[in-house]
Amino acid sequence: MSDKKIGNKKIDRRSLLKFLGVAGAAAGASVMVPNSVISESKKMMFAKAEGGEEKGRQSYEVKPGEYDDYYGFWSGGHSGELRVLGIPSMRELKRIPVFNIDCGSGWGITNESKKLLKGLTVGDTHHVHGSYKDGTYDGKYLFVNDKINARIARVRIDYMETDAMIDIPNAQGLHGTFPQRYPKTEWLVTNTEFQIPVPNNPGAPQNEYYGLHTIVDAEKMAVVCQIMVEENLDLAATDYQGKYSMSTSYNSEQGVTISEMLAADHDYLLVFNWERIREALRKNNYKMINGVKVIDGRRGKSDIVLRIPVPKNPHGVNVSPDGKYAVCSGKVSPTCSVVEIAKIDQAFAGKIKPEECVVAQPEIGLGPLHTTFDGRGNAITSVFIDSTNVKWDLERAIKGEKKPIVDVLDVHYQVGHIMATMAETKEADGRWLISLNKMSKDRFINVGPLKPECEQLVDISGEKLRIVHDGTTYIEPHDCIMVRRDVIEPKVKHRYDMFEHPLAVTKSGVERKGKDVTVSLTANAPVYGLQEVKLKKGDRVTVIVTNHDEISDLTHGFALTNYNINFIVSPFQTKSVTFTADKPGVYWAYCTNFCHALHLEMRMRFIVEA
Ligand code: CUK
Ligand code: CUA
Ligand code: CA
């Protein structure tokens, strides 16, 4: 690494920290100090990590043809998608289009995807979580939020495909999203990071801007109710008993400017009492606003919400795999606040004050954002400003130790989310951790002003944290879960259930009703069921394609030239598309997905008469 590069990086980091200094006055002057250059010891660490096994550590080598131990499910940030990775190889296995348009799969081009997307074309996937049974994943669904257009999408794991999408009314900046963990996922919660008037009246004064904690029925994919509070609601978590959900708030001030949002010396972890929510629903203690039951959870208005004060402007909240503690990461404060969940019962019962639920507040580093767990009593926190992953001992913290640090690992750079294998379940196994870093800066050869994102895989099986993979990724590795292969693999199908799709084509043909033309096509390598279709200019045409090849991996495509149509159909899958034949002429439709030695010949004509 040349001096010049190091020099550049210093400047980058400095300007970034200066910006953070506006927001992070509480972090103090030492904000400038940490690891602004790559040390010799760090280079050594990489040298050591090369080549698989290190004495006494688990191997991270996945040989060609071998399978990974874990499925990683990644949210793709403002790309709007989800991704599937193999862990620990970090091989990208698949992308699952959700809120984005994906030309390779045709998501956004077909009638099936348009029905869910309703014309929207952008999304920002932040938090991805799986459905649960008895505190661990059941391998059925993934859920993910869209921060831009306030939606929740569900992906069914058997097909690894988005199967449902709902709008969350009264919400903006849909954020922290978490499914019920116990006894199983009936509800999921999702937050609004941005407070707005409810209903959204532009003339409302600032102190009538509210945050909403929305409860969604996860099977029906329908909004159950919303709890309205003054605070903004950032990250979310559920407990392991089915009693509570909780959310951090950094803007309890109801501010609309950055300085207003930083005005108070503390904000809150809000805890929502599910029994009391059910009671409010039973007693009709709600108002209907935009078709949703809105329960008033404002201060002094109900006993549904417990507000536990934490240092100002916190960020993540994560519950330890034993279900005992919720760890609230400080962001502006260098601490994590450990909340004992048993004490929440007492606080709701009025036996103790909310602040007495905080049983430890260890110092972790500058800018703690998210915390994960190894299942052996350690927490690992991502520290943004320091660019570190910090491993610390929960018990030592609770006993009152100020800095119960076990190990500090430098990462590259500005880490956001981190997640350990199975860490959001009672089966946390402490093997791997991923550090999803917001910036790669000078780490890779230059590809222009927009640098690649950087993610690093960390072996957490030993006392010390050890980086075993350091790679780039497409924008933006936001959050993820890593799930044991045996939970997922048996649930995933090799082909679709053909007649699940009501339009599945068994016989190719053309049906005309006035200007509406339905073209039904089977696809069998290397032919479609028809060689040509005659249309008239102005026809409204629906093409339905069913893939009749049952061999797994034998996916066909369907693209109609100069008509902007492109999608794939996998074995026994059906997809459809509707378009207007507005251009006379001869147009070839062809198979886009290489399926056969005669794949190039797999094409047919659409003849549009003037
Ligand atoms: S928030 Cu982004 S680093 Cu949306 Cu998950 Cu914490
Ligand atoms: Cu079918 Cu290529
Ligand atoms: Ca605040």
Coordinates of C-alpha atoms and ligand atoms in Angstrom, one line a residue:
M1 CA 0.0 0.0 0.0
S2 CA 1.5 3.3 -1.1
D3 CA 1.8 6.4 1.1
K4 CA -0.5 8.3 -1.3
K5 CA -3.3 5.8 -0.8
I6 CA -3.0 6.0 2.9
G7 CA -3.0 9.7 2.6
N8 CA -6.2 9.7 0.6
K9 CA -7.9 7.5 2.9
K10 CA -7.0 9.7 5.8
I11 CA -8.7 12.6 4.0
D12 CA -11.8 10.5 3.2
R13 CA -12.2 9.3 6.7
R14 CA -11.6 12.8 8.1
S15 CA -14.3 14.4 6.0
L16 CA -16.7 11.6 6.9
L17 CA -16.0 12.0 10.6
K18 CA -16.4 15.7 10.4
F19 CA -19.8 15.1 9.1
L20 CA -20.5 12.7 11.8
G21 CA -19.1 15.2 14.3
V22 CA -22.2 17.3 13.6
A23 CA -24.4 14.4 14.5
G24 CA -22.1 12.8 17.1
A25 CA -21.0 15.5 19.4
A26 CA -21.5 13.2 22.3
A27 CA -18.8 10.9 21.0
G28 CA -16.3 13.7 21.8
A29 CA -12.9 14.6 20.4
S30 CA -11.5 11.1 20.3
V31 CA -13.7 10.5 17.3
M32 CA -10.7 11.4 15.1
V33 CA -8.2 8.9 16.5
P34 CA -9.0 5.3 15.6
N35 CA -7.2 3.3 13.0
S36 CA -7.0 5.8 10.2
V37 CA -4.2 3.9 8.6
I38 CA -3.9 0.2 8.0
S39 CA -1.4 -1.1 10.5
E40 CA 1.4 -3.6 9.9
S41 CA -0.4 -6.0 12.3
K42 CA -3.5 -5.9 10.1
K43 CA -1.5 -6.9 7.0
M44 CA 0.0 -9.7 9.0
M45 CA -3.5 -10.9 10.0
F46 CA -4.5 -11.2 6.4
A47 CA -1.4 -13.1 5.6
K48 CA -2.2 -15.6 8.3
A49 CA -5.7 -16.0 7.2
E50 CA -4.8 -17.2 3.7
G51 CA -5.2 -20.8 2.9
G52 CA -8.0 -22.3 4.9
E53 CA -7.3 -24.0 8.1
E54 CA -5.3 -22.4 10.9
K55 CA -4.2 -24.5 13.8
G56 CA -7.2 -25.0 16.2
R57 CA -9.7 -23.1 14.0
Q58 CA -12.5 -24.4 11.8
S59 CA -11.7 -24.5 8.1
Y60 CA -13.4 -22.0 5.8
E61 CA -12.5 -23.8 2.6
V62 CA -15.3 -25.0 0.4
K63 CA -13.7 -27.0 -2.3
P64 CA -15.1 -26.8 -5.9
G65 CA -18.2 -29.0 -6.0
E66 CA -18.7 -29.0 -2.2
Y67 CA -21.7 -27.5 -0.6
D68 CA -21.8 -24.7 1.9
D69 CA -23.1 -25.2 5.4
Y70 CA -25.4 -22.1 5.5
Y71 CA -27.7 -20.2 3.3
G72 CA -27.1 -16.5 3.6
F73 CA -30.2 -14.3 2.8
W74 CA -29.0 -10.8 2.1
S75 CA -31.2 -7.7 1.7
G76 CA -29.9 -5.6 -1.3
G77 CA -30.6 -2.1 0.0
H78 CA -31.6 0.4 -2.7
S79 CA -31.2 -2.2 -5.4
G80 CA -34.5 -3.4 -4.1
E81 CA -33.7 -7.1 -4.2
L82 CA -32.7 -10.0 -2.0
R83 CA -29.8 -12.3 -2.6
V84 CA -28.9 -15.8 -1.6
L85 CA -25.3 -16.7 -0.8
G86 CA -23.5 -19.8 0.3
I87 CA -21.7 -19.5 3.6
P88 CA -18.7 -19.8 4.2
S89 CA -17.8 -19.8 0.5
M90 CA -19.5 -16.4 0.0
R91 CA -20.6 -17.7 -3.5
E92 CA -23.6 -15.7 -4.7
L93 CA -26.2 -18.4 -5.6
K94 CA -29.2 -16.3 -6.7
R95 CA -30.8 -13.0 -6.7
I96 CA -34.5 -12.8 -5.8
P97 CA -36.1 -9.7 -7.3
V98 CA -38.5 -8.1 -4.9
F99 CA -39.2 -4.4 -5.3
N100 CA -36.9 -3.9 -8.3
I101 CA -37.2 -4.9 -12.0
D102 CA -35.1 -7.8 -13.1
C103 CA -34.8 -8.4 -16.8
G104 CA -33.1 -11.8 -16.4
S105 CA -36.1 -13.3 -14.5
G106 CA -38.6 -11.0 -16.1
W107 CA -39.8 -9.7 -12.7
G108 CA -41.6 -6.5 -13.4
I109 CA -42.3 -7.5 -17.0
T110 CA -44.8 -10.3 -16.4
N111 CA -48.5 -10.0 -15.3
E112 CA -47.6 -12.1 -12.2
S113 CA -45.0 -9.6 -11.0
K114 CA -47.0 -6.6 -12.1
K115 CA -49.9 -7.7 -10.0
L116 CA -47.7 -7.4 -6.9
L117 CA -45.6 -4.4 -7.9
K118 CA -48.7 -2.3 -9.0
G119 CA -46.6 -0.1 -11.3
L120 CA -43.9 0.7 -8.7
T121 CA -40.4 0.2 -9.8
V122 CA -38.1 1.1 -6.9
G123 CA -37.6 -0.2 -3.4
D124 CA -35.0 -0.2 -0.6
T125 CA -34.8 -3.5 1.2
H126 CA -33.4 -3.1 4.7
H127 CA -34.3 -5.9 7.0
V128 CA -34.7 -9.5 6.0
H129 CA -35.8 -12.2 8.4
G130 CA -37.2 -15.7 8.2
S131 CA -40.5 -17.1 9.6
Y132 CA -40.1 -18.8 12.9
K133 CA -41.4 -21.8 14.9
D134 CA -40.5 -22.2 18.5
G135 CA -37.7 -19.6 18.4
T136 CA -36.0 -20.8 15.3
Y137 CA -36.5 -20.8 11.5
D138 CA -39.1 -23.0 10.0
G139 CA -37.8 -22.6 6.5
K140 CA -41.1 -21.3 5.1
Y141 CA -40.9 -17.6 4.4
L142 CA -38.6 -14.6 4.3
F143 CA -40.0 -11.1 5.0
V144 CA -38.4 -7.9 3.9
N145 CA -39.4 -4.2 4.1
D146 CA -39.3 -1.5 1.5
K147 CA -38.2 1.8 3.0
I148 CA -39.0 3.9 -0.1
N149 CA -42.6 2.9 -0.9
A150 CA -43.7 1.6 2.6
R151 CA -44.3 -2.1 1.7
I152 CA -43.7 -5.5 3.2
A153 CA -42.9 -8.4 0.8
R154 CA -42.8 -12.0 1.5
V155 CA -40.7 -14.6 -0.3
R156 CA -41.7 -18.2 -0.2
I157 CA -38.6 -20.3 0.4
D158 CA -39.8 -23.4 -1.6
Y159 CA -39.6 -21.5 -4.8
M160 CA -37.3 -18.7 -3.5
E161 CA -39.7 -16.2 -5.2
T162 CA -41.6 -13.2 -4.0
D163 CA -45.2 -14.3 -3.4
A164 CA -46.9 -11.4 -1.6
M165 CA -46.5 -7.7 -1.2
I166 CA -48.6 -5.3 0.9
D167 CA -48.7 -1.5 1.3
I168 CA -48.5 -0.2 4.9
P169 CA -50.9 2.7 5.1
N170 CA -50.1 5.8 7.2
A171 CA -46.4 4.9 7.0
Q172 CA -43.3 6.5 5.6
G173 CA -39.7 5.3 5.8
L174 CA -40.8 1.8 6.6
H175 CA -37.9 0.4 8.6
G176 CA -37.2 -2.1 11.4
T177 CA -39.1 -5.3 10.6
F178 CA -39.2 -8.5 12.7
P179 CA -41.4 -11.6 12.7
Q180 CA -42.9 -13.1 15.9
R181 CA -40.5 -15.8 17.2
Y182 CA -42.7 -17.8 19.5
P183 CA -44.7 -20.0 19.4
K184 CA -44.6 -19.2 15.7
T185 CA -44.8 -16.3 13.2
E186 CA -48.4 -15.2 13.2
W187 CA -47.6 -11.6 13.4
L188 CA -44.7 -9.5 12.2
V189 CA -43.9 -5.9 13.2
T190 CA -42.7 -3.1 11.1
N191 CA -41.8 0.5 11.9
T192 CA -41.9 3.9 10.5
E193 CA -38.6 5.7 10.7
F194 CA -40.2 9.0 9.5
Q195 CA -42.9 10.6 11.6
I196 CA -45.8 12.1 9.6
P197 CA -49.2 13.5 10.3
V198 CA -51.8 10.6 10.7
P199 CA -53.8 11.1 8.6
N200 CA -51.3 12.8 6.4
N201 CA -52.6 16.4 6.5
P202 CA -49.9 18.8 5.1
G203 CA -51.0 21.6 7.5
A204 CA -50.5 19.5 10.7
P205 CA -48.1 21.1 13.2
Q206 CA -44.8 19.3 13.8
N207 CA -45.9 17.9 17.2
E208 CA -48.7 16.0 15.5
Y209 CA -46.2 14.0 13.4
Y210 CA -46.3 10.4 14.6
G211 CA -44.5 7.1 14.3
L212 CA -46.4 3.8 13.8
H213 CA -45.6 0.3 14.9
T214 CA -47.5 -1.8 12.4
I215 CA -48.6 -5.4 13.1
V216 CA -49.0 -7.6 10.0
D217 CA -50.7 -11.0 9.8
A218 CA -47.8 -12.9 8.3
E219 CA -49.9 -15.7 6.7
K220 CA -52.7 -13.5 5.3
M221 CA -50.3 -10.7 4.6
A222 CA -52.8 -8.1 5.9
V223 CA -52.4 -5.3 8.4
V224 CA -53.8 -6.2 11.8
C225 CA -53.4 -2.8 13.5
Q226 CA -51.0 0.1 14.1
I227 CA -49.9 1.6 17.4
M228 CA -49.4 5.3 17.1
V229 CA -46.6 7.0 19.2
E230 CA -44.9 10.4 19.2
E231 CA -41.5 8.8 18.6
N232 CA -39.9 7.7 15.4
L233 CA -39.4 4.0 15.3
D234 CA -36.1 2.7 13.9
L235 CA -35.0 -0.9 14.4
A236 CA -37.3 -3.6 15.7
A237 CA -37.1 -6.9 17.5
T238 CA -39.4 -9.5 19.0
D239 CA -38.8 -11.5 22.2
Y240 CA -38.7 -15.3 22.5
Q241 CA -42.0 -15.6 24.4
G242 CA -44.5 -14.0 22.0
K243 CA -45.2 -11.2 24.6
Y244 CA -43.4 -8.2 23.3
S245 CA -42.0 -6.4 20.3
M246 CA -39.6 -3.5 20.7
S247 CA -38.2 -0.6 18.8
T248 CA -35.5 1.9 19.2
S249 CA -36.3 5.6 18.6
Y250 CA -33.8 8.3 17.9
N251 CA -36.2 11.1 17.4
S252 CA -38.4 11.1 20.5
E253 CA -38.1 14.9 20.1
Q254 CA -40.4 14.9 17.1
G255 CA -37.8 17.0 15.4
V256 CA -37.7 17.8 11.7
T257 CA -34.1 19.0 11.6
I258 CA -31.0 17.2 12.6
S259 CA -30.3 19.5 15.5
E260 CA -33.9 19.0 16.8
M261 CA -33.5 15.2 16.6
L262 CA -30.3 15.5 18.7
A263 CA -31.8 17.9 21.3
A264 CA -32.8 15.6 24.1
D265 CA -30.1 13.9 26.2
H266 CA -31.8 10.5 25.9
D267 CA -34.2 8.7 23.6
Y268 CA -36.0 5.4 24.1
L269 CA -36.4 1.7 23.6
L270 CA -40.1 1.4 23.2
V271 CA -41.6 -2.0 24.2
F272 CA -45.1 -3.0 22.9
N273 CA -47.2 -5.3 25.0
W274 CA -49.0 -7.8 22.8
E275 CA -51.5 -8.9 25.3
R276 CA -52.6 -5.3 25.8
I277 CA -52.7 -4.8 22.0
R278 CA -55.1 -7.8 21.7
E279 CA -57.2 -6.4 24.5
A280 CA -57.4 -2.9 22.8
L281 CA -58.6 -4.7 19.6
R282 CA -61.1 -6.8 21.5
K283 CA -62.5 -3.6 23.3
N284 CA -62.5 -1.6 20.0
N285 CA -60.1 0.9 21.5
Y286 CA -58.9 2.2 18.1
K287 CA -59.7 4.6 15.4
M288 CA -60.0 3.6 11.7
I289 CA -57.6 5.7 9.7
N290 CA -57.1 4.9 6.0
G291 CA -58.7 1.5 6.5
V292 CA -56.5 0.5 9.4
K293 CA -57.2 0.1 13.1
V294 CA -54.9 2.7 14.8
I295 CA -54.4 2.3 18.5
D296 CA -53.3 5.4 20.5
G297 CA -50.0 4.5 22.1
R298 CA -49.0 8.1 22.9
R299 CA -47.6 9.0 26.3
G300 CA -50.3 9.0 29.0
K301 CA -52.9 7.7 26.5
S302 CA -52.5 4.0 27.0
D303 CA -50.5 1.3 28.9
I304 CA -49.6 -0.6 25.8
V305 CA -46.1 1.0 25.4
L306 CA -43.2 1.0 27.8
R307 CA -40.6 3.6 27.2
I308 CA -37.2 2.7 28.5
P309 CA -34.8 5.6 28.4
V310 CA -31.4 5.0 26.7
P311 CA -28.6 7.4 25.7
K312 CA -29.6 9.8 22.8
N313 CA -30.1 8.5 19.3
P314 CA -29.6 4.8 19.6
H315 CA -29.8 2.4 16.6
G316 CA -30.1 -1.4 16.6
V317 CA -31.9 -3.6 19.1
N318 CA -31.1 -7.3 19.1
V319 CA -32.3 -10.0 21.5
S320 CA -29.8 -12.6 22.9
P321 CA -30.5 -16.2 21.8
D322 CA -31.3 -17.2 25.4
G323 CA -34.2 -14.7 25.2
K324 CA -33.0 -12.9 28.3
Y325 CA -31.6 -9.6 27.1
A326 CA -32.3 -7.0 24.5
V327 CA -29.1 -5.1 23.5
C328 CA -29.7 -1.6 22.3
S329 CA -26.7 -0.2 20.4
G330 CA -25.8 3.4 21.2
K331 CA -24.8 5.0 17.8
V332 CA -24.2 8.5 19.2
S333 CA -23.3 7.0 22.6
P334 CA -20.2 4.7 22.8
T335 CA -22.2 2.3 24.9
C336 CA -24.7 -0.6 24.4
S337 CA -27.6 -0.7 26.8
V338 CA -28.5 -4.1 28.1
V339 CA -32.2 -4.5 28.9
E340 CA -33.3 -7.5 31.0
I341 CA -36.5 -8.8 29.4
A342 CA -37.8 -10.3 32.7
K343 CA -37.7 -6.8 34.2
I344 CA -40.0 -5.6 31.4
D345 CA -42.7 -7.7 32.9
Q346 CA -42.2 -5.9 36.3
A347 CA -42.1 -2.5 34.6
F348 CA -45.4 -3.1 32.8
A349 CA -46.9 -4.3 36.1
G350 CA -45.8 -1.0 37.6
K351 CA -43.4 -2.6 40.1
I352 CA -40.3 -1.0 38.8
K353 CA -39.5 2.1 36.8
P354 CA -38.8 1.7 33.1
E355 CA -35.1 2.8 33.5
E356 CA -34.6 0.0 36.0
C357 CA -34.9 -2.5 33.1
V358 CA -31.4 -1.4 31.9
V359 CA -29.0 -3.8 33.7
A360 CA -25.7 -2.8 32.0
Q361 CA -24.3 -0.1 29.8
P362 CA -20.8 -1.2 28.8
E363 CA -18.5 1.0 26.6
I364 CA -18.0 -0.6 23.3
G365 CA -16.5 1.9 20.9
L366 CA -17.4 4.9 18.8
G367 CA -20.6 4.5 16.9
P368 CA -22.1 1.1 17.9
L369 CA -24.8 0.2 15.4
H370 CA -25.9 -3.4 15.6
T371 CA -25.2 -6.4 17.9
T372 CA -25.2 -10.1 17.2
F373 CA -24.5 -13.1 19.4
D374 CA -22.4 -16.3 19.3
G375 CA -24.6 -18.4 21.6
R376 CA -21.8 -18.7 24.1
G377 CA -22.6 -15.6 26.1
N378 CA -20.8 -13.1 23.9
A379 CA -22.2 -10.2 22.0
I380 CA -20.5 -8.8 19.0
T381 CA -21.2 -5.2 18.0
S382 CA -20.6 -3.4 14.8
V383 CA -18.9 -0.1 15.5
F384 CA -19.2 2.3 12.7
I385 CA -16.8 5.2 13.4
D386 CA -14.1 2.9 14.7
S387 CA -14.6 0.5 11.8
T388 CA -14.5 -2.5 14.1
N389 CA -16.4 -5.6 15.2
V390 CA -16.2 -5.7 19.0
K391 CA -16.7 -8.9 20.9
W392 CA -17.8 -8.5 24.5
D393 CA -19.0 -10.6 27.4
L394 CA -22.6 -10.1 28.4
E395 CA -22.2 -11.6 31.9
R396 CA -19.2 -9.4 32.6
A397 CA -21.1 -6.4 31.5
I398 CA -24.1 -7.3 33.7
K399 CA -21.7 -7.7 36.7
G400 CA -20.8 -4.1 36.2
E401 CA -17.5 -4.3 34.2
K402 CA -17.3 -1.0 32.2
K403 CA -15.3 -2.5 29.3
P404 CA -16.0 -6.2 29.1
I405 CA -14.2 -6.5 25.8
V406 CA -12.9 -9.9 24.6
D407 CA -11.6 -8.9 21.2
V408 CA -11.6 -6.0 18.7
L409 CA -11.3 -6.7 15.0
D410 CA -10.7 -4.0 12.4
V411 CA -12.9 -4.1 9.4
H412 CA -12.9 -2.2 6.1
Y413 CA -14.7 0.2 6.5
Q414 CA -17.6 1.8 8.4
V415 CA -19.5 -1.3 9.2
G416 CA -23.3 -1.2 9.3
H417 CA -25.1 -4.5 10.1
I418 CA -23.3 -7.6 11.3
M419 CA -24.8 -11.0 11.8
A420 CA -23.6 -14.3 13.1
T421 CA -24.9 -17.7 11.9
M422 CA -28.3 -18.5 13.3
A423 CA -27.9 -15.6 15.7
E424 CA -31.5 -14.4 15.6
T425 CA -32.6 -17.8 16.8
K426 CA -32.3 -19.8 20.0
E427 CA -29.9 -22.0 18.0
A428 CA -27.2 -19.4 17.6
D429 CA -24.1 -21.6 16.9
G430 CA -21.2 -19.1 16.9
R431 CA -19.4 -20.2 13.8
W432 CA -19.4 -17.3 11.2
L433 CA -20.2 -13.7 11.3
I434 CA -20.5 -11.3 8.4
S435 CA -19.5 -7.7 8.6
L436 CA -21.4 -5.7 6.0
N437 CA -19.2 -2.6 5.5
K438 CA -20.6 0.6 4.0
M439 CA -17.4 1.6 2.3
S440 CA -14.5 -0.2 0.6
K441 CA -12.5 3.0 -0.2
D442 CA -9.1 2.1 -1.4
R443 CA -9.4 -1.6 -0.9
F444 CA -9.9 -2.7 -4.5
I445 CA -8.7 -1.6 -8.0
N446 CA -10.3 1.7 -9.0
V447 CA -13.6 1.4 -10.8
G448 CA -14.6 5.1 -10.8
P449 CA -16.1 7.3 -8.3
L450 CA -18.6 4.7 -7.1
K451 CA -16.5 2.1 -5.3
P452 CA -17.6 -1.4 -4.7
E453 CA -19.1 -2.3 -1.3
C454 CA -17.1 -4.6 1.0
E455 CA -18.2 -7.5 3.1
Q456 CA -16.0 -9.6 5.3
L457 CA -16.6 -13.0 6.7
V458 CA -15.3 -13.6 10.2
D459 CA -14.6 -16.8 12.0
I460 CA -16.0 -16.4 15.4
S461 CA -15.6 -20.0 16.6
G462 CA -12.5 -19.1 18.7
E463 CA -11.7 -16.6 21.4
K464 CA -10.3 -14.1 18.8
L465 CA -12.2 -12.9 15.7
R466 CA -10.5 -13.8 12.4
I467 CA -11.3 -12.5 9.0
V468 CA -11.5 -15.3 6.4
H469 CA -13.0 -13.6 3.4
D470 CA -12.8 -10.1 2.2
G471 CA -14.8 -9.3 -1.0
T472 CA -16.8 -6.9 -2.9
T473 CA -20.5 -7.0 -3.4
Y474 CA -23.1 -5.2 -5.4
I475 CA -24.9 -2.3 -3.9
E476 CA -25.9 -2.6 -1.1
P477 CA -25.3 -5.3 1.3
H478 CA -27.7 -4.0 3.9
D479 CA -28.6 -6.7 6.4
C480 CA -28.8 -10.5 6.3
I481 CA -29.4 -13.7 8.1
M482 CA -27.4 -16.9 7.8
V483 CA -29.4 -20.1 8.2
R484 CA -28.2 -23.7 8.6
R485 CA -28.5 -25.6 5.3
D486 CA -30.5 -28.5 6.9
V487 CA -33.3 -26.0 7.7
I488 CA -33.6 -24.6 4.2
E489 CA -32.5 -27.3 1.7
P490 CA -35.2 -29.9 2.3
K491 CA -37.9 -27.2 1.8
V492 CA -36.7 -26.0 -1.6
K493 CA -38.3 -27.5 -4.6
H494 CA -36.8 -28.4 -7.9
R495 CA -39.8 -27.6 -10.0
Y496 CA -43.1 -25.7 -9.7
D497 CA -46.4 -27.3 -8.9
M498 CA -47.8 -26.7 -12.4
F499 CA -51.4 -26.3 -11.6
E500 CA -50.8 -23.9 -8.8
H501 CA -51.0 -21.3 -11.6
P502 CA -54.6 -21.0 -12.7
L503 CA -53.5 -20.3 -16.3
A504 CA -51.1 -23.2 -16.7
V505 CA -51.1 -24.2 -20.4
T506 CA -51.6 -27.8 -21.3
K507 CA -52.3 -27.2 -25.0
S508 CA -50.9 -24.4 -27.2
G509 CA -53.4 -22.3 -29.2
V510 CA -54.7 -18.9 -30.0
E511 CA -58.1 -17.6 -28.8
R512 CA -59.6 -14.4 -30.0
K513 CA -62.4 -12.4 -28.5
G514 CA -62.7 -9.2 -30.5
K515 CA -59.5 -7.3 -30.0
D516 CA -58.4 -9.5 -27.0
V517 CA -56.1 -12.3 -28.1
T518 CA -54.8 -15.0 -25.8
V519 CA -51.8 -17.0 -27.0
S520 CA -51.2 -20.1 -25.0
L521 CA -47.7 -21.7 -25.4
T522 CA -46.1 -24.7 -24.1
A523 CA -42.3 -24.7 -24.0
N524 CA -40.4 -28.0 -24.4
A525 CA -36.8 -27.8 -25.4
P526 CA -36.2 -26.8 -28.1
V527 CA -39.6 -25.6 -29.3
Y528 CA -42.6 -23.5 -28.3
G529 CA -46.0 -25.1 -29.0
L530 CA -46.7 -22.8 -31.9
Q531 CA -44.5 -21.7 -34.8
E532 CA -46.4 -18.5 -35.6
V533 CA -49.2 -16.3 -34.4
K534 CA -51.1 -13.8 -36.6
L535 CA -52.2 -10.6 -34.9
K536 CA -53.9 -7.4 -36.1
K537 CA -52.5 -4.0 -35.2
G538 CA -54.2 -2.8 -32.0
D539 CA -54.9 -6.2 -30.6
R540 CA -54.5 -6.6 -26.8
V541 CA -52.4 -9.7 -26.6
T542 CA -51.8 -12.0 -23.6
V543 CA -49.1 -14.5 -24.0
I544 CA -49.1 -17.4 -21.4
V545 CA -46.1 -19.7 -21.4
T546 CA -45.8 -22.9 -19.4
N547 CA -42.6 -24.8 -19.3
H548 CA -43.3 -28.6 -19.7
D549 CA -39.7 -29.7 -19.2
E550 CA -39.5 -31.4 -15.9
I551 CA -35.7 -31.7 -15.7
S552 CA -34.5 -29.3 -13.1
D553 CA -32.3 -26.6 -14.4
L554 CA -34.1 -26.6 -17.8
T555 CA -35.4 -23.1 -17.8
H556 CA -36.7 -21.4 -20.9
G557 CA -37.0 -17.8 -21.7
F558 CA -39.5 -15.8 -23.7
A559 CA -38.5 -12.5 -25.3
L560 CA -40.5 -10.7 -27.9
T561 CA -38.2 -8.6 -30.0
N562 CA -38.7 -4.8 -30.2
Y563 CA -41.7 -5.2 -27.8
N564 CA -39.7 -4.8 -24.5
I565 CA -40.8 -8.3 -23.2
N566 CA -38.4 -10.6 -21.5
F567 CA -38.9 -13.3 -18.9
I568 CA -38.0 -16.8 -18.0
V569 CA -40.1 -19.9 -17.1
S570 CA -38.6 -22.6 -15.0
P571 CA -39.6 -26.2 -15.0
F572 CA -43.5 -26.5 -14.7
Q573 CA -43.7 -22.7 -14.2
T574 CA -46.3 -20.5 -15.9
K575 CA -45.8 -16.8 -16.7
S576 CA -47.9 -14.4 -18.7
V577 CA -47.6 -11.0 -20.2
T578 CA -50.1 -8.6 -21.7
F579 CA -49.2 -6.0 -24.4
T580 CA -50.7 -4.1 -27.2
A581 CA -49.6 -5.1 -30.7
D582 CA -49.1 -1.5 -31.8
K583 CA -46.4 -2.1 -34.5
P584 CA -47.2 -3.9 -37.7
G585 CA -44.5 -6.3 -39.0
V586 CA -42.8 -9.6 -38.3
Y587 CA -41.5 -10.0 -34.8
W588 CA -39.6 -13.0 -33.6
A589 CA -40.1 -14.3 -30.1
Y590 CA -37.1 -16.4 -28.9
C591 CA -35.8 -18.3 -25.9
T592 CA -33.4 -16.3 -23.9
N593 CA -32.1 -18.9 -21.6
F594 CA -29.6 -21.4 -23.1
C595 CA -31.6 -24.7 -22.8
H596 CA -30.6 -27.1 -25.6
A597 CA -28.2 -27.6 -28.5
L598 CA -30.9 -26.1 -30.6
H599 CA -31.6 -23.3 -28.2
L600 CA -30.9 -20.7 -30.9
E601 CA -33.6 -22.3 -33.1
M602 CA -36.2 -22.1 -30.3
R603 CA -38.1 -19.2 -31.7
M604 CA -41.4 -18.3 -33.4
R605 CA -43.0 -15.5 -35.4
F606 CA -45.6 -13.0 -34.3
I607 CA -47.0 -11.5 -37.5
V608 CA -48.8 -8.2 -36.8
E609 CA -51.0 -7.1 -39.7
A610 CA -51.6 -3.4 -40.4
Ligands
CUK1 S1 -30.4 0.3 9.4 CU1 -28.9 0.5 7.9 S2 -27.0 0.0 9.1 CU2 -31.9 0.4 7.9 CU3 -30.7 -1.7 9.2 CU4 -28.5 -0.1 10.7
CUA2 CU1 -35.5 -22.8 -24.5 CU2 -33.4 -21.8 -24.8
CA3 CA -32.9 12.2 19.7

